[in-house]
Amino acid sequence: MAAAAGGAVVQAAGTDAWHGIRGRVAELLGRGDAERGRAELERLDRTSRALEPGSTEDPERERARQGGVWQERFETLLESLDPGDRQRVAEELRALLAFAAGPDGDLAAATGRAVAGDGGRAVTGVERTGGVSGRPARAVNTGDAEATGPGSRAVSGIADA
């Protein structure tokens, strides 16, 4: 869950969803402390600047680095909580991921590895059929999908069929 949330922060930077994600993350990590919330907003703003086009020679590496930074922040938060609070924060993270996916969107987050053989399908992301390609979709930290054998298919990320 922490990996998916870190990926959602990175994916939202520079998009219309950024301000909503930014506020939710600062509130979540600030835990009701105004000073901590402001510090999180500053961290988020640094992330946004680091991900602006032309800000780095290797944008994909920077995206991965920033995703790891936010994953670690969410992991640290979750590890610091008692079980009841951890469950509540996990629900808040799920709500953050749903917000990041957008209304009526499809979301695949922190999926594992899938292998298809003998004409089967392996999906670790979002595979959409039936003309829904105009609907929002987000795939964050999806696992490896492997197709082996004739007629097999694999999807990691987003594929419209």
Coordinates of C-alpha atoms in Angstrom, one line a residue:
M1 CA 0.0 0.0 0.0
A2 CA 2.8 2.4 0.8
A3 CA 4.4 1.7 -2.6
A4 CA 1.2 2.4 -4.4
A5 CA 0.6 5.6 -2.4
G6 CA 4.2 6.8 -3.2
G7 CA 3.5 6.0 -6.9
A8 CA 0.3 8.0 -6.7
V9 CA 2.1 11.1 -5.4
V10 CA 4.6 10.9 -8.3
Q11 CA 1.9 10.2 -10.9
A12 CA -0.2 13.2 -9.7
A13 CA 2.7 15.7 -9.8
G14 CA 2.1 18.2 -12.6
T15 CA -1.5 17.0 -13.2
D16 CA -4.9 18.5 -12.4
A17 CA -5.1 16.0 -9.5
W18 CA -1.9 17.4 -7.8
H19 CA -3.5 20.0 -5.5
G20 CA -6.0 17.4 -4.2
I21 CA -3.4 14.8 -3.7
R22 CA -0.9 17.3 -2.2
G23 CA -3.5 18.4 0.4
R24 CA -4.5 14.9 1.3
V25 CA -1.0 13.6 1.7
A26 CA 0.1 16.6 3.9
E27 CA -3.0 16.1 6.1
L28 CA -2.3 12.4 6.4
L29 CA 1.4 12.7 7.2
G30 CA 0.9 15.8 9.3
R31 CA -1.5 13.9 11.6
G32 CA -3.3 17.0 12.8
D33 CA -0.1 19.0 13.6
A34 CA -0.1 22.2 11.6
E35 CA 3.6 22.6 11.6
R36 CA 4.2 19.0 10.4
G37 CA 1.5 19.5 7.8
R38 CA 3.4 22.6 6.4
A39 CA 6.6 20.6 6.4
E40 CA 4.9 17.9 4.3
L41 CA 3.6 20.5 1.9
E42 CA 7.1 21.8 1.4
R43 CA 8.4 18.3 0.7
L44 CA 5.6 17.7 -1.7
D45 CA 6.4 21.0 -3.5
R46 CA 10.1 19.9 -3.8
T47 CA 8.9 16.7 -5.3
S48 CA 6.7 18.5 -7.8
R49 CA 9.6 20.8 -8.8
A50 CA 12.0 17.8 -9.2
L51 CA 9.5 16.1 -11.6
E52 CA 8.9 19.2 -13.8
P53 CA 9.9 18.6 -17.4
G54 CA 13.5 19.6 -18.0
S55 CA 14.4 19.5 -14.3
T56 CA 16.6 16.4 -14.6
E57 CA 18.6 14.6 -17.2
D58 CA 17.0 11.3 -16.3
P59 CA 13.3 11.8 -15.6
E60 CA 12.4 8.1 -15.1
R61 CA 15.2 7.7 -12.6
E62 CA 13.9 10.8 -10.7
R63 CA 10.4 9.5 -10.8
A64 CA 11.5 6.2 -9.3
R65 CA 13.6 8.0 -6.7
Q66 CA 10.7 10.3 -5.7
G67 CA 8.3 7.3 -5.6
G68 CA 10.7 5.6 -3.2
V69 CA 11.0 8.7 -1.0
W70 CA 7.2 8.9 -0.6
Q71 CA 6.9 5.1 -0.2
E72 CA 9.3 5.3 2.7
R73 CA 7.4 8.2 4.3
F74 CA 4.2 6.2 4.2
E75 CA 5.9 3.0 5.5
T76 CA 7.4 5.0 8.4
L77 CA 4.0 6.4 9.3
L78 CA 2.4 3.0 9.2
E79 CA 5.1 1.4 11.3
S80 CA 4.8 4.1 13.9
L81 CA 1.2 3.4 14.6
D82 CA -0.6 1.0 16.9
P83 CA -2.8 -1.6 15.1
G84 CA -6.0 0.4 15.4
D85 CA -4.5 3.6 14.0
R86 CA -2.6 1.6 11.4
Q87 CA -5.9 0.2 10.1
R88 CA -7.5 3.7 10.0
V89 CA -4.5 5.2 8.1
A90 CA -4.6 2.2 5.7
E91 CA -8.2 3.2 4.9
E92 CA -7.1 6.8 4.4
L93 CA -4.4 5.5 2.0
R94 CA -7.0 3.5 0.1
A95 CA -9.1 6.6 -0.2
L96 CA -6.1 8.5 -1.4
L97 CA -5.5 5.9 -4.1
A98 CA -9.2 6.0 -5.1
F99 CA -9.0 9.8 -5.4
A100 CA -5.8 9.5 -7.5
A101 CA -7.6 7.1 -9.9
G102 CA -10.2 9.7 -10.4
P103 CA -14.0 9.3 -10.6
D104 CA -15.1 6.1 -12.3
G105 CA -11.5 5.2 -13.0
D106 CA -9.6 1.9 -13.0
L107 CA -6.7 1.5 -10.6
A108 CA -4.1 -1.2 -10.4
A109 CA -1.6 -0.6 -7.5
A110 CA 1.3 -2.7 -6.0
T111 CA 0.4 -5.8 -7.9
G112 CA 2.5 -9.0 -8.0
R113 CA 3.9 -11.1 -10.8
A114 CA 1.6 -13.1 -13.2
V115 CA 2.5 -15.7 -15.8
A116 CA 0.2 -17.0 -18.5
G117 CA 0.8 -20.1 -20.6
D118 CA -1.0 -22.2 -23.2
G119 CA -3.2 -19.4 -24.5
G120 CA -4.0 -17.8 -21.2
R121 CA -3.8 -14.2 -20.0
A122 CA -1.6 -12.7 -17.3
V123 CA -2.7 -9.2 -16.0
T124 CA -0.8 -7.2 -13.4
G125 CA -2.3 -3.9 -14.4
V126 CA -5.5 -2.7 -16.0
E127 CA -6.8 -4.5 -19.1
R128 CA -9.9 -2.9 -20.4
T129 CA -12.3 -4.2 -23.1
G130 CA -15.5 -3.1 -24.6
G131 CA -14.7 0.5 -25.6
V132 CA -13.9 2.0 -22.2
S133 CA -10.6 3.6 -23.4
G134 CA -11.9 7.1 -22.7
R135 CA -12.3 6.3 -19.0
P136 CA -9.5 7.3 -16.6
A137 CA -7.0 4.6 -15.6
R138 CA -4.0 4.5 -13.4
A139 CA -1.4 1.8 -12.9
V140 CA 1.1 2.3 -10.1
N141 CA 4.0 -0.1 -9.3
T142 CA 2.5 -2.9 -11.2
G143 CA 4.3 -6.2 -11.2
D144 CA 5.7 -8.3 -14.1
A145 CA 3.4 -10.0 -16.5
E146 CA 4.8 -12.8 -18.6
A147 CA 3.2 -14.7 -21.5
T148 CA 4.7 -18.1 -22.5
G149 CA 3.4 -20.3 -25.3
P150 CA 1.3 -19.7 -28.4
G151 CA -1.7 -17.5 -27.9
S152 CA -0.7 -16.3 -24.5
R153 CA -1.1 -12.6 -23.5
A154 CA 0.4 -10.5 -20.7
V155 CA -0.5 -7.0 -19.5
S156 CA 1.5 -4.9 -17.0
G157 CA 0.4 -1.3 -16.9
I158 CA -2.7 -0.3 -18.9
A159 CA -4.0 -1.9 -22.1
D160 CA -7.1 -1.2 -24.0
A161 CA -8.3 -4.1 -26.0

